[in-house]
Coordinates of C-alpha atoms in Angstrom, one line a residue:
M1 CA 3.7 124.1 27.4
K2 CA 3.8 123.2 23.7
K3 CA 7.3 124.6 23.4
K4 CA 8.5 122.5 26.4
W5 CA 7.2 119.3 24.8
K6 CA 8.7 120.2 21.5
K7 CA 12.1 120.6 23.2
I8 CA 11.8 117.2 24.9
F9 CA 10.7 115.5 21.7
S10 CA 13.7 117.1 19.8
L11 CA 16.1 115.9 22.5
F12 CA 14.7 112.4 22.3
L13 CA 15.2 112.3 18.5
A14 CA 18.8 113.6 18.9
L15 CA 19.6 110.9 21.4
A16 CA 18.1 108.2 19.2
L17 CA 20.1 109.4 16.2
C18 CA 23.4 109.3 18.2
A19 CA 22.7 105.8 19.4
S20 CA 22.0 104.5 15.9
L21 CA 25.4 105.9 14.7
M22 CA 27.5 104.5 17.4
P23 CA 28.3 101.0 15.9
E24 CA 29.4 102.5 12.6
M25 CA 31.6 105.1 14.4
A26 CA 33.2 102.3 16.5
L27 CA 33.9 100.1 13.5
A28 CA 35.4 103.0 11.6
S29 CA 37.8 104.0 14.4
D30 CA 40.0 100.8 14.3
E31 CA 41.9 100.2 11.1
G32 CA 42.6 96.5 10.5
I33 CA 40.5 95.4 13.5
V34 CA 36.7 94.7 13.7
L35 CA 35.3 95.3 17.1
A36 CA 33.5 92.3 18.4
S37 CA 29.7 92.1 18.1
E38 CA 28.8 88.4 17.5
D39 CA 30.1 85.9 15.1
E40 CA 28.2 82.8 13.8
G41 CA 29.4 80.7 16.7
G42 CA 28.1 83.3 19.3
N43 CA 31.5 84.4 20.3
T44 CA 31.5 87.9 21.7
S45 CA 34.9 87.9 23.4
G46 CA 37.5 90.4 22.2
M47 CA 38.1 91.6 18.6
A48 CA 37.9 89.7 15.3
L49 CA 41.3 89.1 13.9
T50 CA 41.9 90.2 10.3
A51 CA 44.3 89.2 7.5
E52 CA 46.4 92.3 8.2
G53 CA 48.3 90.5 11.0
G54 CA 51.5 92.2 12.1
T55 CA 52.2 93.2 15.7
L56 CA 49.0 92.8 17.8
A57 CA 48.0 95.2 20.6
E58 CA 47.4 93.6 24.0
G59 CA 44.0 92.0 24.3
S60 CA 41.8 89.1 23.2
Y61 CA 41.1 88.2 19.5
Y62 CA 39.1 85.6 17.8
L63 CA 38.7 84.3 14.2
A64 CA 35.3 84.8 12.6
E65 CA 36.5 83.2 9.3
D66 CA 39.4 81.4 7.8
I67 CA 42.3 83.9 7.5
T68 CA 45.4 83.9 5.2
L69 CA 47.8 86.5 6.7
E70 CA 49.3 89.3 4.8
T71 CA 51.9 89.7 7.5
D72 CA 52.7 87.0 10.0
I73 CA 51.7 87.8 13.6
T74 CA 54.1 89.1 16.3
I75 CA 53.3 89.4 20.1
A76 CA 55.6 92.1 21.4
S77 CA 57.6 91.9 24.6
G78 CA 55.6 92.9 27.7
T79 CA 52.3 92.2 25.8
T80 CA 49.7 89.5 26.6
V81 CA 47.5 88.3 23.8
T82 CA 44.8 85.6 23.6
I83 CA 43.8 84.2 20.3
D84 CA 40.7 82.0 20.0
L85 CA 40.8 80.1 16.7
N86 CA 37.1 79.5 17.1
G87 CA 37.1 76.5 14.7
Y88 CA 38.7 78.4 11.8
T89 CA 42.2 78.2 10.1
L90 CA 45.0 80.8 10.5
T91 CA 47.4 80.4 7.6
G92 CA 50.8 82.1 7.5
T93 CA 52.6 83.8 4.7
G94 CA 55.0 80.9 4.3
T95 CA 58.0 83.1 4.7
S96 CA 58.4 83.0 8.5
S97 CA 56.8 81.7 11.7
V98 CA 53.0 82.2 11.7
L99 CA 53.2 83.4 15.3
T100 CA 56.3 85.0 16.9
V101 CA 55.9 85.3 20.6
N102 CA 58.2 87.8 22.5
G103 CA 55.6 88.5 25.1
T104 CA 52.8 86.1 26.2
L105 CA 50.4 84.3 23.9
I106 CA 47.5 82.1 24.9
L107 CA 46.2 80.0 22.0
D108 CA 42.7 78.4 22.4
D109 CA 39.8 77.0 20.4
S110 CA 36.3 77.5 21.9
S111 CA 34.5 75.8 19.0
E112 CA 32.6 72.6 19.6
S113 CA 34.4 70.9 16.7
G114 CA 37.9 71.9 18.0
S115 CA 38.9 72.2 14.4
G116 CA 40.8 75.5 14.6
T117 CA 44.3 75.3 13.1
V118 CA 47.6 77.3 12.7
T119 CA 49.3 76.3 9.5
G120 CA 51.4 77.4 6.5
G121 CA 54.5 78.6 8.4
S122 CA 58.0 78.1 7.2
A123 CA 61.1 79.3 9.1
T124 CA 64.5 78.3 10.3
Y125 CA 63.2 78.2 13.9
G126 CA 59.6 77.4 14.6
G127 CA 57.5 77.1 11.5
G128 CA 54.2 77.4 13.4
V129 CA 55.2 79.2 16.5
Y130 CA 58.5 80.8 17.6
A131 CA 58.2 81.3 21.4
A132 CA 60.9 83.5 22.9
G133 CA 58.5 84.6 25.6
T134 CA 55.7 82.5 27.1
F135 CA 53.4 80.4 24.9
N136 CA 50.4 78.6 26.4
L137 CA 48.6 76.2 24.1
N138 CA 45.2 75.4 25.5
G139 CA 43.4 74.4 22.3
G140 CA 43.6 74.2 18.5
C141 CA 46.0 72.4 16.2
I142 CA 49.4 73.5 15.0
T143 CA 49.8 71.6 11.8
G144 CA 51.4 71.6 8.3
N145 CA 54.3 73.8 9.2
T146 CA 58.0 73.4 8.4
A147 CA 61.3 74.5 9.8
S148 CA 64.9 73.5 10.2
Y149 CA 64.4 73.3 14.0
G150 CA 60.9 73.0 15.6
G151 CA 58.5 72.4 12.7
G152 CA 55.5 73.1 14.9
V153 CA 57.0 75.0 17.8
Y154 CA 60.4 76.3 18.7
A155 CA 60.6 77.0 22.5
D156 CA 63.1 79.7 23.3
G157 CA 61.4 80.7 26.5
M158 CA 58.5 79.0 28.3
F159 CA 56.0 76.7 26.6
N160 CA 53.0 75.2 28.4
Q161 CA 50.8 72.7 26.6
D162 CA 47.5 72.2 28.5
G163 CA 45.5 71.0 25.5
G164 CA 45.3 71.1 21.7
S165 CA 47.6 69.2 19.3
I166 CA 50.9 69.6 17.4
T167 CA 50.6 67.3 14.4
G168 CA 51.8 66.8 10.9
N169 CA 54.8 69.3 11.1
T170 CA 58.3 68.7 9.6
A171 CA 61.8 69.7 10.6
S172 CA 64.6 69.3 8.2
A173 CA 67.0 69.0 11.1
S174 CA 65.6 68.3 14.6
G175 CA 62.3 68.7 16.5
G176 CA 59.5 67.8 14.1
G177 CA 56.8 68.8 16.5
V178 CA 58.6 70.8 19.2
Y179 CA 62.2 72.0 19.7
V180 CA 63.1 72.9 23.3
R181 CA 66.3 75.1 23.3
I182 CA 68.9 74.8 26.1
S183 CA 68.0 76.7 29.3
T184 CA 64.3 76.8 28.3
Y185 CA 61.2 74.9 29.6
F186 CA 58.4 72.8 28.1
Y187 CA 55.6 71.6 30.4
M188 CA 53.3 69.2 28.7
N189 CA 50.2 68.6 30.9
D190 CA 47.7 67.5 28.2
G191 CA 47.1 67.4 24.5
T192 CA 48.9 65.4 21.8
I193 CA 52.1 65.6 19.7
S194 CA 51.6 63.2 16.8
G195 CA 52.5 62.5 13.2
N196 CA 55.5 64.9 13.1
S197 CA 58.8 64.1 11.5
A198 CA 62.5 65.2 11.7
S199 CA 65.3 64.2 9.4
N200 CA 67.8 64.0 12.2
N201 CA 66.7 64.0 15.9
G202 CA 63.4 64.1 17.8
G203 CA 60.4 63.5 15.5
G204 CA 58.0 64.5 18.2
V205 CA 60.2 66.5 20.6
Y206 CA 63.8 67.5 20.7
A207 CA 64.7 68.8 24.2
S208 CA 68.1 70.2 25.0
G209 CA 66.4 72.3 27.8
T210 CA 64.0 70.9 30.4
F211 CA 61.0 68.9 29.4
N212 CA 58.4 68.0 32.1
Q213 CA 55.7 65.6 30.9
G214 CA 52.8 65.5 33.3
G215 CA 50.2 64.3 30.8
G216 CA 49.3 64.1 27.2
S217 CA 50.6 61.7 24.5
I218 CA 53.5 61.7 22.1
T219 CA 52.6 59.2 19.4
G220 CA 53.2 58.3 15.7
N221 CA 56.2 60.5 15.2
T222 CA 59.4 59.6 13.2
A223 CA 63.1 60.6 13.1
A224 CA 66.5 59.0 12.6
Y225 CA 67.2 59.2 16.3
G226 CA 64.4 59.5 18.9
G227 CA 61.2 59.0 17.0
G228 CA 59.1 60.2 20.0
M229 CA 61.7 62.3 21.8
Y230 CA 65.4 63.1 21.7
A231 CA 66.4 63.9 25.2
A232 CA 69.6 66.0 25.3
G233 CA 68.7 67.9 28.5
T234 CA 66.5 67.2 31.5
F235 CA 63.5 65.0 31.1
N236 CA 61.0 64.4 33.9
Q237 CA 58.0 62.2 33.2
D238 CA 55.3 62.1 35.9
N239 CA 52.5 61.0 33.6
G240 CA 51.4 60.8 30.0
S241 CA 52.6 58.5 27.3
I242 CA 55.2 58.1 24.6
T243 CA 54.1 55.3 22.3
G244 CA 54.0 54.1 18.7
N245 CA 56.9 56.3 17.4
T246 CA 59.5 55.2 14.9
A247 CA 63.3 55.8 14.6
T248 CA 65.1 54.8 11.4
T249 CA 68.4 54.5 13.3
S250 CA 67.9 54.3 17.1
G251 CA 65.5 55.2 19.9
G252 CA 62.0 54.7 18.6
G253 CA 60.4 56.1 21.8
V254 CA 63.2 58.1 23.5
Y255 CA 66.8 58.5 22.5
P256 CA 68.6 59.0 25.8
D257 CA 71.3 61.5 25.0
F258 CA 70.4 63.4 28.2
Y259 CA 72.0 64.8 31.4
N260 CA 69.1 63.9 33.8
F261 CA 66.1 61.7 33.5
T262 CA 63.4 60.9 36.1
S263 CA 60.2 58.9 35.7
K264 CA 57.5 58.4 38.3
K265 CA 55.4 56.1 36.0

């Protein structure tokens, strides 16, 4: 009988020891990624992003602190990634787009302050985000980025803005906030595009593709032509506003160099 109880007690101790080692083993198994436990904001969704950056595996990530990337982030074709800025700042290397999207990226900010930002990008196309795949902006702010075309975002695929803001970005050519390439689509349903500038065309938005505005505001942007928007493709406005923008030459709100324009407002 005593031997039986000793065996049971030994088994219990062994199980307890294994349980205590599991967190350390899990953390050690993923180089460059910290498995989610709980950050200061109580976020337990996905994995904590680290400064390593590079090509992200499919899944959900969140920021647990301000991060300056060692390598700018790429979302590979066929991959879906969600990044929750969680009130923190994601700073690029300053040598390319902070986020290059060949697959699908959902960018959000679950923090109460809504102060999460993507900044520090510098590229020819899309200083903050280069979107060749599908980019969904639900929250956070894309700010302080520079490019020749699309200081904040260069849409070369599908771009959906359902929240968040694109503000304080600069294009040395066109599309201070957003550049929509020909044969591509930008759906703005909510959020703001403000305080961006372009040396030539489209301080807020340059659209040679299709731009559908169903909500949100484009305000306080500047350019030579089309302070708010330079419409060189198809522009459909069902709702939302384009106000308080400035052009140094022509078209403070919208410069109409477009093929098709419809407004239900």
